[in-house]
PDB file of C-alpha atoms in Angstrom:
ATOM      1  CA  UNK E1340      50.932  75.630 -97.811  1.00 74.00           C
ATOM      2  CA  UNK E1341      53.446  76.841-100.110  1.00 88.00           C
ATOM      3  CA  UNK E1342      57.027  74.471 -99.256  1.00 94.00           C
ATOM      4  CA  UNK E1343      59.766  74.968-101.995  1.00 94.00           C
ATOM      5  CA  UNK E1344      62.879  73.100-102.466  1.00 94.00           C
ATOM      6  CA  UNK E1345      65.851  75.507 -99.955  1.00 93.00           C
ATOM      7  CA  UNK E1346      63.200  76.341 -97.518  1.00 95.00           C
ATOM      8  CA  UNK E1347      63.822  75.783 -93.710  1.00 95.00           C
ATOM      9  CA  UNK E1348      61.059  73.932 -91.927  1.00 96.00           C
ATOM     10  CA  UNK E1349      60.810  73.408 -88.023  1.00 94.00           C
ATOM     11  CA  UNK E1350      58.863  70.950 -86.960  1.00 92.00           C
ATOM     12  CA  UNK E1351      57.316  69.848 -83.701  1.00 86.00           C
ATOM     13  CA  UNK E1352      60.076  67.729 -82.528  1.00 82.00           C
ATOM     14  CA  UNK E1353      61.430  71.293 -82.714  1.00 85.00           C
ATOM     15  CA  UNK E1354      64.284  70.532 -85.420  1.00 90.00           C
ATOM     16  CA  UNK E1355      64.849  72.727 -88.433  1.00 94.00           C
ATOM     17  CA  UNK E1356      64.848  70.855 -91.764  1.00 95.00           C
ATOM     18  CA  UNK E1357      66.200  72.105 -95.190  1.00 95.00           C
ATOM     19  CA  UNK E1358      63.806  70.703 -98.029  1.00 96.00           C
ATOM     20  CA  UNK E1359      66.535  69.440 -99.839  1.00 95.00           C
ATOM     21  CA  UNK E1360      63.680  68.248-102.540  1.00 95.00           C
ATOM     22  CA  UNK E1361      60.137  67.677-103.122  1.00 96.00           C
ATOM     23  CA  UNK E1362      58.374  65.909-105.694  1.00 96.00           C
ATOM     24  CA  UNK E1363      54.302  65.210-106.754  1.00 95.00           C
ATOM     25  CA  UNK E1364      53.966  61.734-107.174  1.00 95.00           C
ATOM     26  CA  UNK E1365      50.957  59.210-108.007  1.00 94.00           C
ATOM     27  CA  UNK E1366      48.636  62.861-106.550  1.00 94.00           C
ATOM     28  CA  UNK E1367      50.527  62.898-103.830  1.00 95.00           C
ATOM     29  CA  UNK E1368      53.332  65.254-102.243  1.00 96.00           C
ATOM     30  CA  UNK E1369      56.579  63.609-101.065  1.00 96.00           C
ATOM     31  CA  UNK E1370      59.316  65.813 -99.108  1.00 97.00           C
ATOM     32  CA  UNK E1371      63.060  64.786 -98.745  1.00 96.00           C
ATOM     33  CA  UNK E1372      64.306  66.892 -95.618  1.00 96.00           C
ATOM     34  CA  UNK E1373      67.592  67.109 -93.818  1.00 95.00           C
ATOM     35  CA  UNK E1374      68.159  68.289 -90.643  1.00 92.00           C
ATOM     36  CA  UNK E1375      70.180  71.736 -91.023  1.00 88.00           C
ATOM     37  CA  UNK E1376      72.637  71.165 -88.078  1.00 86.00           C
ATOM     38  CA  UNK E1377      72.759  67.605 -88.110  1.00 85.00           C
ATOM     39  CA  UNK E1378      72.986  65.984 -91.490  1.00 83.00           C
ATOM     40  CA  UNK E1379      72.923  62.626 -90.352  1.00 83.00           C
ATOM     41  CA  UNK E1380      68.965  63.255 -89.499  1.00 88.00           C
ATOM     42  CA  UNK E1381      66.973  62.455 -92.556  1.00 91.00           C
ATOM     43  CA  UNK E1382      63.361  62.741 -93.432  1.00 93.00           C
ATOM     44  CA  UNK E1383      61.292  61.178 -96.822  1.00 94.00           C
ATOM     45  CA  UNK E1384      57.501  62.219 -95.901  1.00 95.00           C
ATOM     46  CA  UNK E1385      54.587  62.908 -97.587  1.00 95.00           C
ATOM     47  CA  UNK E1386      52.605  66.317 -97.245  1.00 95.00           C
ATOM     48  CA  UNK E1387      48.969  65.474 -96.084  1.00 91.00           C
ATOM     49  CA  UNK E1388      45.978  67.643 -97.160  1.00 87.00           C
ATOM     50  CA  UNK E1389      45.809  69.282 -93.308  1.00 87.00           C
ATOM     51  CA  UNK E1390      49.248  70.295 -93.784  1.00 86.00           C
ATOM     52  CA  UNK E1391      50.627  67.123 -91.768  1.00 89.00           C
ATOM     53  CA  UNK E1392      53.715  65.432 -92.652  1.00 93.00           C
ATOM     54  CA  UNK E1393      54.122  61.851 -91.884  1.00 90.00           C
ATOM     55  CA  UNK E1394      56.252  59.273 -92.321  1.00 86.00           C
ATOM     56  CA  UNK E1395      56.087  55.793 -94.385  1.00 84.00           C
ATOM     57  CA  UNK E1396      57.371  52.725 -94.451  1.00 76.00           C
ATOM     58  CA  UNK E1397      57.207  51.880 -97.879  1.00 85.00           C
ATOM     59  CA  UNK E1398      60.371  50.495 -99.187  1.00 87.00           C
ATOM     60  CA  UNK E1399      58.979  49.997-102.890  1.00 88.00           C
ATOM     61  CA  UNK E1400      57.759  54.012-102.833  1.00 92.00           C
ATOM     62  CA  UNK E1401      61.026  54.942-101.432  1.00 92.00           C
ATOM     63  CA  UNK E1402      63.103  53.639-104.091  1.00 89.00           C
ATOM     64  CA  UNK E1403      60.834  55.087-106.990  1.00 90.00           C
ATOM     65  CA  UNK E1404      60.840  58.664-104.980  1.00 93.00           C
ATOM     66  CA  UNK E1405      64.625  58.415-105.040  1.00 91.00           C
ATOM     67  CA  UNK E1406      65.319  59.414-108.610  1.00 87.00           C
ATOM     68  CA  UNK E1407      62.935  61.873-109.057  1.00 90.00           C
ATOM     69  CA  UNK E1408      63.955  63.751-105.824  1.00 92.00           C
ATOM     70  CA  UNK E1409      67.773  63.827-107.255  1.00 86.00           C
ATOM     71  CA  UNK E1410      65.943  65.071-110.889  1.00 85.00           C
ATOM     72  CA  UNK E1411      64.088  67.941-109.143  1.00 89.00           C
ATOM     73  CA  UNK E1412      67.296  68.951-106.262  1.00 86.00           C
ATOM     74  CA  UNK E1413      69.770  68.733-108.911  1.00 79.00           C
ATOM     75  CA  UNK E1414      68.436  71.671-110.560  1.00 80.00           C
ATOM     76  CA  UNK E1415      69.371  73.676-107.831  1.00 77.00           C
ATOM     77  CA  UNK E1416      73.257  72.491-107.690  1.00 70.00           C
ATOM     78  CA  UNK E1417      75.851  74.043-109.111  1.00 61.00           C
ATOM     79  CA  UNK E1418      77.857  71.977-111.215  1.00 50.00           C
ATOM     80  CA  UNK E1419      80.901  74.297-111.795  1.00 47.00           C
TER      81      UNK E1419
ATOM     82  CA  UNK S1306      61.417  60.250 -51.033  1.00 76.00           C
ATOM     83  CA  UNK S1307      63.645  57.553 -49.648  1.00 80.00           C
ATOM     84  CA  UNK S1308      67.463  57.879 -50.072  1.00 86.00           C
ATOM     85  CA  UNK S1309      69.596  55.247 -50.572  1.00 84.00           C
ATOM     86  CA  UNK S1310      73.552  54.673 -50.732  1.00 89.00           C
ATOM     87  CA  UNK S1311      75.680  53.210 -52.365  1.00 87.00           C
ATOM     88  CA  UNK S1312      77.736  50.434 -50.569  1.00 87.00           C
ATOM     89  CA  UNK S1313      79.609  49.307 -53.596  1.00 82.00           C
ATOM     90  CA  UNK S1314      80.195  49.616 -57.063  1.00 82.00           C
ATOM     91  CA  UNK S1315      81.339  46.674 -59.118  1.00 78.00           C
ATOM     92  CA  UNK S1316      82.746  47.160 -62.284  1.00 78.00           C
ATOM     93  CA  UNK S1317      80.950  45.279 -65.106  1.00 75.00           C
ATOM     94  CA  UNK S1318      84.619  44.406 -66.482  1.00 71.00           C
ATOM     95  CA  UNK S1319      86.178  43.577 -63.216  1.00 67.00           C
ATOM     96  CA  UNK S1320      88.204  39.968 -62.793  1.00 61.00           C
ATOM     97  CA  UNK S1321      86.323  37.310 -60.980  1.00 60.00           C
ATOM     98  CA  UNK S1322      82.889  39.650 -61.220  1.00 64.00           C
ATOM     99  CA  UNK S1323      80.573  38.576 -58.636  1.00 63.00           C
ATOM    100  CA  UNK S1324      77.437  38.626 -60.691  1.00 66.00           C
ATOM    101  CA  UNK S1325      76.843  36.369 -63.571  1.00 73.00           C
ATOM    102  CA  UNK S1326      77.670  38.755 -66.777  1.00 72.00           C
ATOM    103  CA  UNK S1327      74.425  37.238 -68.269  1.00 74.00           C
ATOM    104  CA  UNK S1328      72.650  38.133 -65.279  1.00 75.00           C
ATOM    105  CA  UNK S1329      73.580  41.308 -65.682  1.00 77.00           C
ATOM    106  CA  UNK S1330      72.554  41.082 -69.207  1.00 74.00           C
ATOM    107  CA  UNK S1331      69.570  39.700 -68.685  1.00 73.00           C
ATOM    108  CA  UNK S1332      68.559  42.810 -66.608  1.00 76.00           C
ATOM    109  CA  UNK S1333      69.915  45.420 -68.960  1.00 75.00           C
ATOM    110  CA  UNK S1334      67.976  43.753 -71.672  1.00 72.00           C
ATOM    111  CA  UNK S1335      64.973  43.922 -69.197  1.00 72.00           C
ATOM    112  CA  UNK S1336      65.137  47.418 -68.453  1.00 74.00           C
ATOM    113  CA  UNK S1337      66.101  48.543 -72.196  1.00 72.00           C
ATOM    114  CA  UNK S1338      62.834  46.671 -73.482  1.00 71.00           C
ATOM    115  CA  UNK S1339      61.063  48.053 -70.469  1.00 73.00           C
ATOM    116  CA  UNK S1340      62.165  51.650 -71.700  1.00 71.00           C
ATOM    117  CA  UNK S1341      61.613  50.999 -75.152  1.00 71.00           C
ATOM    118  CA  UNK S1342      57.869  49.942 -74.511  1.00 70.00           C
ATOM    119  CA  UNK S1343      57.220  53.336 -73.017  1.00 71.00           C
ATOM    120  CA  UNK S1344      58.849  55.103 -75.666  1.00 67.00           C
ATOM    121  CA  UNK S1345      56.457  52.943 -78.138  1.00 65.00           C
ATOM    122  CA  UNK S1346      53.675  54.326 -76.169  1.00 69.00           C
ATOM    123  CA  UNK S1347      54.811  57.721 -75.114  1.00 66.00           C
ATOM    124  CA  UNK S1348      55.625  58.581 -79.190  1.00 61.00           C
ATOM    125  CA  UNK S1349      51.441  57.963 -80.075  1.00 60.00           C
ATOM    126  CA  UNK S1350      51.211  60.744 -77.234  1.00 56.00           C
ATOM    127  CA  UNK S1351      52.181  63.941 -76.459  1.00 46.00           C
ATOM    128  CA  UNK S1352      54.920  63.018 -74.091  1.00 43.00           C
ATOM    129  CA  UNK S1353      57.290  61.418 -76.951  1.00 46.00           C
ATOM    130  CA  UNK S1354      59.657  60.214 -74.965  1.00 45.00           C
ATOM    131  CA  UNK S1355      61.979  58.753 -77.947  1.00 47.00           C
ATOM    132  CA  UNK S1356      62.383  60.702 -80.835  1.00 48.00           C
ATOM    133  CA  UNK S1357      65.069  58.703 -83.066  1.00 52.00           C
ATOM    134  CA  UNK S1358      62.882  56.463 -85.442  1.00 54.00           C
ATOM    135  CA  UNK S1359      65.442  54.459 -86.404  1.00 51.00           C
ATOM    136  CA  UNK S1360      65.916  53.422 -82.596  1.00 54.00           C
ATOM    137  CA  UNK S1361      61.980  53.281 -82.431  1.00 56.00           C
ATOM    138  CA  UNK S1362      62.472  51.019 -85.756  1.00 57.00           C
ATOM    139  CA  UNK S1363      64.622  48.763 -83.896  1.00 56.00           C
ATOM    140  CA  UNK S1364      62.463  48.301 -80.622  1.00 61.00           C
ATOM    141  CA  UNK S1365      59.678  47.390 -82.660  1.00 59.00           C
ATOM    142  CA  UNK S1366      61.860  44.475 -85.049  1.00 57.00           C
ATOM    143  CA  UNK S1367      63.248  43.326 -81.462  1.00 59.00           C
ATOM    144  CA  UNK S1368      59.717  42.994 -79.702  1.00 58.00           C
ATOM    145  CA  UNK S1369      57.906  41.360 -83.113  1.00 55.00           C
ATOM    146  CA  UNK S1370      60.866  38.889 -84.226  1.00 50.00           C
ATOM    147  CA  UNK S1371      63.316  38.427 -81.098  1.00 52.00           C
ATOM    148  CA  UNK S1372      62.346  39.049 -77.825  1.00 52.00           C
ATOM    149  CA  UNK S1373      61.090  35.895 -75.649  1.00 55.00           C
ATOM    150  CA  UNK S1374      57.894  35.801 -74.560  1.00 59.00           C
ATOM    151  CA  UNK S1375      59.418  35.797 -70.794  1.00 58.00           C
ATOM    152  CA  UNK S1376      61.169  38.900 -71.339  1.00 63.00           C
ATOM    153  CA  UNK S1377      58.404  40.669 -73.136  1.00 65.00           C
ATOM    154  CA  UNK S1378      56.170  39.956 -69.995  1.00 72.00           C
ATOM    155  CA  UNK S1379      59.062  40.879 -67.512  1.00 71.00           C
ATOM    156  CA  UNK S1380      59.723  43.836 -69.404  1.00 72.00           C
ATOM    157  CA  UNK S1381      55.962  44.776 -69.655  1.00 75.00           C
ATOM    158  CA  UNK S1382      55.838  44.806 -65.746  1.00 77.00           C
ATOM    159  CA  UNK S1383      58.542  46.856 -65.426  1.00 77.00           C
ATOM    160  CA  UNK S1384      57.211  49.283 -68.188  1.00 77.00           C
ATOM    161  CA  UNK S1385      53.922  49.955 -66.256  1.00 80.00           C
ATOM    162  CA  UNK S1386      56.054  51.382 -63.443  1.00 80.00           C
ATOM    163  CA  UNK S1387      58.276  53.240 -65.582  1.00 77.00           C
ATOM    164  CA  UNK S1388      54.824  54.517 -67.412  1.00 77.00           C
ATOM    165  CA  UNK S1389      53.443  55.341 -64.474  1.00 79.00           C
ATOM    166  CA  UNK S1390      56.413  57.405 -63.182  1.00 75.00           C
ATOM    167  CA  UNK S1391      56.720  59.678 -66.367  1.00 72.00           C
ATOM    168  CA  UNK S1392      52.535  59.949 -66.595  1.00 75.00           C
ATOM    169  CA  UNK S1393      52.390  57.971 -69.767  1.00 73.00           C
ATOM    170  CA  UNK S1394      48.419  58.241 -70.094  1.00 74.00           C
ATOM    171  CA  UNK S1395      46.584  54.878 -70.264  1.00 78.00           C
ATOM    172  CA  UNK S1396      49.400  53.159 -70.955  1.00 78.00           C
ATOM    173  CA  UNK S1397      48.659  49.245 -70.690  1.00 81.00           C
ATOM    174  CA  UNK S1398      45.546  49.593 -72.856  1.00 81.00           C
ATOM    175  CA  UNK S1399      47.539  51.472 -75.673  1.00 76.00           C
ATOM    176  CA  UNK S1400      50.869  48.950 -75.126  1.00 76.00           C
ATOM    177  CA  UNK S1401      48.434  46.211 -75.626  1.00 77.00           C
ATOM    178  CA  UNK S1402      46.630  47.879 -78.994  1.00 75.00           C
ATOM    179  CA  UNK S1403      50.107  48.398 -80.391  1.00 70.00           C
ATOM    180  CA  UNK S1404      51.683  45.487 -79.725  1.00 69.00           C
ATOM    181  CA  UNK S1405      48.447  43.099 -81.022  1.00 71.00           C
ATOM    182  CA  UNK S1406      48.427  45.630 -84.164  1.00 65.00           C
ATOM    183  CA  UNK S1407      52.075  43.972 -84.946  1.00 58.00           C
ATOM    184  CA  UNK S1408      52.845  47.763 -87.245  1.00 60.00           C
ATOM    185  CA  UNK S1409      54.577  50.866 -86.636  1.00 58.00           C
ATOM    186  CA  UNK S1410      52.412  53.045 -85.547  1.00 59.00           C
ATOM    187  CA  UNK S1411      53.006  56.232 -88.159  1.00 68.00           C
ATOM    188  CA  UNK S1412      54.878  59.326 -87.012  1.00 74.00           C
ATOM    189  CA  UNK S1413      53.232  62.326 -87.643  1.00 81.00           C
ATOM    190  CA  UNK S1414      54.447  65.709 -87.770  1.00 88.00           C
ATOM    191  CA  UNK S1415      53.456  69.144 -87.105  1.00 89.00           C
ATOM    192  CA  UNK S1416      55.202  72.207 -89.458  1.00 92.00           C
ATOM    193  CA  UNK S1417      55.696  74.785 -86.538  1.00 92.00           C
ATOM    194  CA  UNK S1418      58.056  77.270 -89.035  1.00 93.00           C
ATOM    195  CA  UNK S1419      58.871  77.659 -92.720  1.00 94.00           C
ATOM    196  CA  UNK S1420      61.763  80.207 -93.130  1.00 94.00           C
ATOM    197  CA  UNK S1421      61.834  81.120 -96.843  1.00 93.00           C
ATOM    198  CA  UNK S1422      65.470  80.939 -98.682  1.00 89.00           C
ATOM    199  CA  UNK S1423      65.147  83.957 -99.707  1.00 87.00           C
ATOM    200  CA  UNK S1424      65.406  85.397 -95.977  1.00 87.00           C
ATOM    201  CA  UNK S1425      67.671  82.809 -94.444  1.00 86.00           C
ATOM    202  CA  UNK S1426      70.469  83.628 -93.248  1.00 84.00           C
ATOM    203  CA  UNK S1427      72.448  80.730 -93.757  1.00 87.00           C
ATOM    204  CA  UNK S1428      72.240  80.246 -97.635  1.00 85.00           C
ATOM    205  CA  UNK S1429      76.040  78.470 -97.258  1.00 86.00           C
ATOM    206  CA  UNK S1430      74.539  75.721 -95.220  1.00 88.00           C
ATOM    207  CA  UNK S1431      71.499  75.072 -97.090  1.00 90.00           C
ATOM    208  CA  UNK S1432      73.569  75.279-100.078  1.00 85.00           C
ATOM    209  CA  UNK S1433      75.608  72.549 -98.688  1.00 85.00           C
ATOM    210  CA  UNK S1434      72.937  70.420 -97.233  1.00 88.00           C
ATOM    211  CA  UNK S1435      71.617  69.923-100.379  1.00 88.00           C
ATOM    212  CA  UNK S1436      74.629  69.013-102.033  1.00 83.00           C
ATOM    213  CA  UNK S1437      74.745  66.362 -99.326  1.00 85.00           C
ATOM    214  CA  UNK S1438      71.492  65.355 -99.721  1.00 88.00           C
ATOM    215  CA  UNK S1439      71.500  65.331-103.491  1.00 85.00           C
ATOM    216  CA  UNK S1440      75.175  63.487-103.517  1.00 82.00           C
ATOM    217  CA  UNK S1441      73.606  61.306-100.681  1.00 85.00           C
ATOM    218  CA  UNK S1442      71.146  59.542-103.068  1.00 87.00           C
ATOM    219  CA  UNK S1443      73.758  59.576-106.121  1.00 81.00           C
ATOM    220  CA  UNK S1444      75.914  57.430-104.052  1.00 79.00           C
ATOM    221  CA  UNK S1445      72.669  54.998-103.060  1.00 83.00           C
ATOM    222  CA  UNK S1446      71.627  55.094-106.709  1.00 81.00           C
ATOM    223  CA  UNK S1447      75.155  54.612-108.111  1.00 76.00           C
ATOM    224  CA  UNK S1448      76.360  52.089-105.527  1.00 75.00           C
ATOM    225  CA  UNK S1449      72.986  50.340-105.385  1.00 75.00           C
ATOM    226  CA  UNK S1450      73.508  49.662-109.112  1.00 65.00           C
ATOM    227  CA  UNK S1451      69.978  50.803-109.940  1.00 65.00           C
ATOM    228  CA  UNK S1452      69.505  51.752-113.354  1.00 58.00           C
ATOM    229  CA  UNK S1453      67.251  54.815-113.533  1.00 62.00           C
ATOM    230  CA  UNK S1454      67.807  56.369-117.078  1.00 60.00           C
ATOM    231  CA  UNK S1455      70.767  58.800-119.345  1.00 60.00           C
ATOM    232  CA  UNK S1456      69.213  61.555-116.776  1.00 58.00           C
ATOM    233  CA  UNK S1457      69.491  60.399-113.202  1.00 61.00           C
ATOM    234  CA  UNK S1458      72.432  58.468-114.171  1.00 63.00           C
ATOM    235  CA  UNK S1459      74.139  61.555-115.645  1.00 65.00           C
ATOM    236  CA  UNK S1460      74.076  63.576-112.547  1.00 63.00           C
ATOM    237  CA  UNK S1461      74.842  60.638-110.728  1.00 63.00           C
ATOM    238  CA  UNK S1462      78.090  60.848-112.444  1.00 65.00           C
ATOM    239  CA  UNK S1463      78.875  64.076-112.413  1.00 63.00           C
ATOM    240  CA  UNK S1464      78.343  63.846-108.521  1.00 62.00           C
ATOM    241  CA  UNK S1465      80.558  61.191-108.311  1.00 60.00           C
ATOM    242  CA  UNK S1466      83.127  62.160-110.167  1.00 60.00           C
ATOM    243  CA  UNK S1467      83.159  65.879-109.060  1.00 57.00           C
ATOM    244  CA  UNK S1468      81.434  67.451-106.036  1.00 52.00           C
ATOM    245  CA  UNK S1469      81.428  64.087-104.392  1.00 53.00           C
ATOM    246  CA  UNK S1470      84.886  61.949-104.735  1.00 49.00           C
ATOM    247  CA  UNK S1471      87.119  65.065-105.335  1.00 50.00           C
ATOM    248  CA  UNK S1472      90.191  65.458-102.888  1.00 45.00           C
ATOM    249  CA  UNK S1473      88.988  68.361-101.277  1.00 45.00           C
ATOM    250  CA  UNK S1474      85.847  67.091-100.546  1.00 58.00           C
ATOM    251  CA  UNK S1475      86.218  64.551 -98.186  1.00 61.00           C
ATOM    252  CA  UNK S1476      83.661  65.311 -95.554  1.00 66.00           C
ATOM    253  CA  UNK S1477      80.961  66.137 -98.202  1.00 72.00           C
ATOM    254  CA  UNK S1478      82.118  62.489 -99.307  1.00 72.00           C
ATOM    255  CA  UNK S1479      81.836  60.988 -96.235  1.00 75.00           C
ATOM    256  CA  UNK S1480      78.651  62.514 -95.113  1.00 81.00           C
ATOM    257  CA  UNK S1481      77.227  61.649 -98.493  1.00 79.00           C
ATOM    258  CA  UNK S1482      77.847  57.707 -98.148  1.00 79.00           C
ATOM    259  CA  UNK S1483      76.797  58.051 -94.630  1.00 84.00           C
ATOM    260  CA  UNK S1484      73.354  59.070 -95.839  1.00 87.00           C
ATOM    261  CA  UNK S1485      73.630  57.323 -98.749  1.00 85.00           C
ATOM    262  CA  UNK S1486      73.925  53.625 -96.819  1.00 85.00           C
ATOM    263  CA  UNK S1487      70.719  55.527 -94.148  1.00 87.00           C
ATOM    264  CA  UNK S1488      68.385  55.892 -97.360  1.00 89.00           C
ATOM    265  CA  UNK S1489      69.441  52.534 -98.791  1.00 87.00           C
ATOM    266  CA  UNK S1490      67.892  51.127 -95.469  1.00 84.00           C
ATOM    267  CA  UNK S1491      64.978  53.132 -96.420  1.00 86.00           C
ATOM    268  CA  UNK S1492      64.703  51.734 -99.687  1.00 86.00           C
ATOM    269  CA  UNK S1493      65.669  48.490 -99.303  1.00 84.00           C
ATOM    270  CA  UNK S1494      68.554  48.566-101.738  1.00 84.00           C
ATOM    271  CA  UNK S1495      71.685  46.421-101.481  1.00 81.00           C
ATOM    272  CA  UNK S1496      74.597  48.281-101.952  1.00 78.00           C
ATOM    273  CA  UNK S1497      77.919  47.072-104.223  1.00 74.00           C
ATOM    274  CA  UNK S1498      80.647  47.021-102.010  1.00 74.00           C
ATOM    275  CA  UNK S1499      83.398  46.067-104.603  1.00 73.00           C
ATOM    276  CA  UNK S1500      82.120  49.376-106.232  1.00 68.00           C
ATOM    277  CA  UNK S1501      82.070  51.074-103.052  1.00 67.00           C
ATOM    278  CA  UNK S1502      85.696  50.573-102.562  1.00 71.00           C
ATOM    279  CA  UNK S1503      86.864  51.184-105.736  1.00 65.00           C
ATOM    280  CA  UNK S1504      85.210  54.776-105.297  1.00 62.00           C
ATOM    281  CA  UNK S1505      86.781  54.822-101.613  1.00 64.00           C
ATOM    282  CA  UNK S1506      90.397  54.132-103.215  1.00 66.00           C
ATOM    283  CA  UNK S1507      90.256  57.018-105.989  1.00 60.00           C
ATOM    284  CA  UNK S1508      88.573  59.343-102.990  1.00 59.00           C
ATOM    285  CA  UNK S1509      91.989  58.905-101.353  1.00 61.00           C
ATOM    286  CA  UNK S1510      93.677  60.011-104.424  1.00 58.00           C
ATOM    287  CA  UNK S1511      93.912  63.861-104.971  1.00 48.00           C
ATOM    288  CA  UNK S1512      91.659  65.340-107.454  1.00 50.00           C
ATOM    289  CA  UNK S1513      89.455  62.211-107.166  1.00 47.00           C
ATOM    290  CA  UNK S1514      88.294  59.926-110.186  1.00 45.00           C
ATOM    291  CA  UNK S1515      89.644  61.540-113.583  1.00 40.00           C
ATOM    292  CA  UNK S1516      87.155  61.270-116.130  1.00 37.00           C
TER     293      UNK S1516
END
């Protein structure tokens, strides 16, 4: 499944999320999603091999992922 | 169907309340907990009564740590009735499994559709969402006093001084700070309140922080 930053995903909760960032870390792919209509809804999910997205509760891992997410999506920001 | 008529409404804040507020509080808590229990199980089934994951976590914390055993037992009994009305399958068994495991069942999402960016008609909205998302991370990294190397710090500084903390982007700023708080909660990062207040103050001034 080819998911890229800036794509919009509709999940089975019937909400649409913008892919703000995507990183590969320790052989896993993680997505940073924000709901398009309501930017208060933020999700950090792991892309499973069956193309499902799962949440996880691991603050240390999220701490590791945040700067990686930033680095990836910063490529798409126009600083001017 | 049984029909009921309301004979009287006593407002909660009414003076000389004839019902004790403690009793009302207990009833509300029990009712809330019972719905939580149904939601907890339903989340693991196709019913998915509760969709808000933060609320879901609160619920589990209440049940793991705070609630008195008696309240839980009472709420459980009430929950059986609610679950029956809502047709939640195997409620009793599923609930016991979850409560015994003492861990939050992980939510799993299926992707129903992918809209590629090049085909999207909402490019401006997407651009804004990405900016908010990046600024949210920048906010948590900066206010969390976490060192992440020169590159990340550089981007963070640029965002804080430019896109994030300027007079013309207050909505974005507020949204990013809110998002930053949510991310900090997920990553268990403690934010520096003094630094936050300093940026808040700077944001009020026209032009934001000047370098």
